[in-house]
Tab-separated table of C-alpha atoms in Angstrom:
chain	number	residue	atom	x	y	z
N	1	UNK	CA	-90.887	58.317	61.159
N	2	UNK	CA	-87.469	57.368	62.967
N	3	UNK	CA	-86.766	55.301	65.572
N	4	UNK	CA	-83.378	54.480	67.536
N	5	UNK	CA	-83.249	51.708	69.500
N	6	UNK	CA	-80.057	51.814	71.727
N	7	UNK	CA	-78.289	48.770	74.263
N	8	UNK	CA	-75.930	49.554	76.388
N	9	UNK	CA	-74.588	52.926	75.282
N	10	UNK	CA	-73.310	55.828	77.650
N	11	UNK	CA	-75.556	58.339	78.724
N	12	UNK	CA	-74.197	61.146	76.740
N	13	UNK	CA	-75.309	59.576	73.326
N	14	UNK	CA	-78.974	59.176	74.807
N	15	UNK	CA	-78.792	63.140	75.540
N	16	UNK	CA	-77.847	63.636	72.310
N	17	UNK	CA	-80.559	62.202	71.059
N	18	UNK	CA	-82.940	63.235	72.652
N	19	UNK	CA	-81.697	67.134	71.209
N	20	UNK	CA	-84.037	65.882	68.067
N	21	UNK	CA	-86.327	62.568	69.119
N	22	UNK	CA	-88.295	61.711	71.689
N	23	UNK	CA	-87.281	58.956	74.363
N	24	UNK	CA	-90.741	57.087	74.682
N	25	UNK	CA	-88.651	54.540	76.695
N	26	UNK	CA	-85.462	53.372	78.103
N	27	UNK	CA	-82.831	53.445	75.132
N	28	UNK	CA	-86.249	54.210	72.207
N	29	UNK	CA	-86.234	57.500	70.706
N	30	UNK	CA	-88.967	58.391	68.243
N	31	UNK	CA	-89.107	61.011	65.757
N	32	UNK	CA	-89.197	62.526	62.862
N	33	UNK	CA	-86.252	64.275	61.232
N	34	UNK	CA	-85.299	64.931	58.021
N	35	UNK	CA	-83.076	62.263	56.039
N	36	UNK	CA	-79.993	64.294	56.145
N	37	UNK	CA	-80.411	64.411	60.038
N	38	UNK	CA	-80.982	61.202	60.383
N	39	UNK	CA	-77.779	59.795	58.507
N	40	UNK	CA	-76.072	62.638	61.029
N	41	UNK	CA	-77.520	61.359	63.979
N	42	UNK	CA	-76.665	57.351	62.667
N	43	UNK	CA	-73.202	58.830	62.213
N	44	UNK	CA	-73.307	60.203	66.011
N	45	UNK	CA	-74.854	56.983	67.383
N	46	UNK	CA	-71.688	54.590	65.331
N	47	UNK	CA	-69.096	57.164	66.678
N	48	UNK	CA	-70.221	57.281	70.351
N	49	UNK	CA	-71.779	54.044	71.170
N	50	UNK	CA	-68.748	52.605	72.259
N	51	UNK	CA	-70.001	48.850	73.729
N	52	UNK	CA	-73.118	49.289	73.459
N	53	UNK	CA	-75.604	48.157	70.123
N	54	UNK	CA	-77.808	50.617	68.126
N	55	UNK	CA	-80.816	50.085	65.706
N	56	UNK	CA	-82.291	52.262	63.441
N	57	UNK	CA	-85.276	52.106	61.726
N	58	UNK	CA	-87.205	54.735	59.374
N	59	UNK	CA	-89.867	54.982	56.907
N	60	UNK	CA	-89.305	54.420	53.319
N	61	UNK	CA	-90.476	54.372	49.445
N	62	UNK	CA	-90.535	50.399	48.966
N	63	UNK	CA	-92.448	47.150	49.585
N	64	UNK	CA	-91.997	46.820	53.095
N	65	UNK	CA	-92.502	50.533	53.676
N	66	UNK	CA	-89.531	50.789	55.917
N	67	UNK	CA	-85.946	50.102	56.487
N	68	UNK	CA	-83.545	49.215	59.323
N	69	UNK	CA	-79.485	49.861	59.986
N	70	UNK	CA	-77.952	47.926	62.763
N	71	UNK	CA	-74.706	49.031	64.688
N	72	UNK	CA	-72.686	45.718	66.224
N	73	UNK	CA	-75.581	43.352	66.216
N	74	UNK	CA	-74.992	39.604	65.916
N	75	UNK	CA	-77.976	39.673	63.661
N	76	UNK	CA	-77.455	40.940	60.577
N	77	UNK	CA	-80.218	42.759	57.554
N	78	UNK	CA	-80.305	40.419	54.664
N	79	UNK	CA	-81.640	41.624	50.994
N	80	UNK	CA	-83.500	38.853	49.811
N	81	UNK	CA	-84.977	39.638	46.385
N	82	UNK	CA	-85.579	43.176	47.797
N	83	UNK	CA	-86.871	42.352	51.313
N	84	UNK	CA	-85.064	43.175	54.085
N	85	UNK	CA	-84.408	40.089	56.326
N	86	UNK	CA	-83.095	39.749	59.143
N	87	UNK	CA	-80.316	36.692	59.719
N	88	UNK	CA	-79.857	35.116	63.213
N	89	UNK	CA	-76.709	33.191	64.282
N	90	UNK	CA	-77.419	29.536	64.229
N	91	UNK	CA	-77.808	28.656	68.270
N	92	UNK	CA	-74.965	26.846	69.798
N	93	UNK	CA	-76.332	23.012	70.742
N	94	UNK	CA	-74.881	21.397	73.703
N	95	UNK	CA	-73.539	18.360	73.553
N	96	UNK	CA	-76.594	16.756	75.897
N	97	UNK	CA	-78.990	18.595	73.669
N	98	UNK	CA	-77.014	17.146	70.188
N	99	UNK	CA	-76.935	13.528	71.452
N	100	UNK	CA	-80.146	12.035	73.193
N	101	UNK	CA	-79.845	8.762	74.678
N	102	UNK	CA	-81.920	6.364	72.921
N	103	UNK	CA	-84.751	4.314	74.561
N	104	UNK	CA	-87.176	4.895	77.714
N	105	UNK	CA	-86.510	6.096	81.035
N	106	UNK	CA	-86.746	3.860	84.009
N	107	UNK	CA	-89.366	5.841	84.981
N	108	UNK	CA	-91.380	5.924	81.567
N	109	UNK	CA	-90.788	1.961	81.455
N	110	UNK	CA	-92.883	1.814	84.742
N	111	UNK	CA	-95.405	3.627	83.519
N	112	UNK	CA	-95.835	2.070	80.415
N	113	UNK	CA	-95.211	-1.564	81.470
N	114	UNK	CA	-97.359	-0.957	84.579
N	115	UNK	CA	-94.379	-2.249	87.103
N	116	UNK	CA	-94.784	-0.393	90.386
């Protein structure tokens, strides 16, 4: 089983696709092509995505049972003592979010204190 998820790619490449898998959605094809078309198709998707981002995932012979390429994701596939992970970007903090002011709000202080 294959599946190609695709963001933001030109219409073209999704007609492509769907010359071999089935679009079940916007951007998801589904089938279920040999290896050798598959790593043709991946080429295909690399070459003409242009902007846009690409995942692939297909069945496989190990733990997890499956395995995943990404095309010009910010998160990256990790091996991790032969698991496939997946690392995210550590999230920007903003500089309200990094430094809280310390204490109670007026408003908590009424509430707690009981002054009205």
């Amino acid at each position: 089983m294959t599946i190609i998820v695709l963001t933001n790619c030109p219409a073209g490449l999704r007609g492509f696709l769907t010359r071999w898998l089935l679009e079940i959605s916007a951007g998801v094809f589904l089938g279920s092509p040999s290896a050798r078309v598959r790593d043709a198709l991946w080429e295909e998707v690399q070459q003409y995505a242009a902007v846009g981002r690409a995942l692939l995932a297909y069945t496989t012979n190990n733990e997890q049972g499956f395995t995943f390429r990404t095309y010009d994701h910010i998160w990256r596939p990790v091996d991790h003592e032969g698991v496939t992970l997946i690392q995210r970007p550590k999230a920007l903090t903003s500089t309200a979010m990094s430094s809280p002011t310390s204490g109670w709000s007026k408003a908590s202080k009424r509430r707690r204190f009981g002054s009205r």
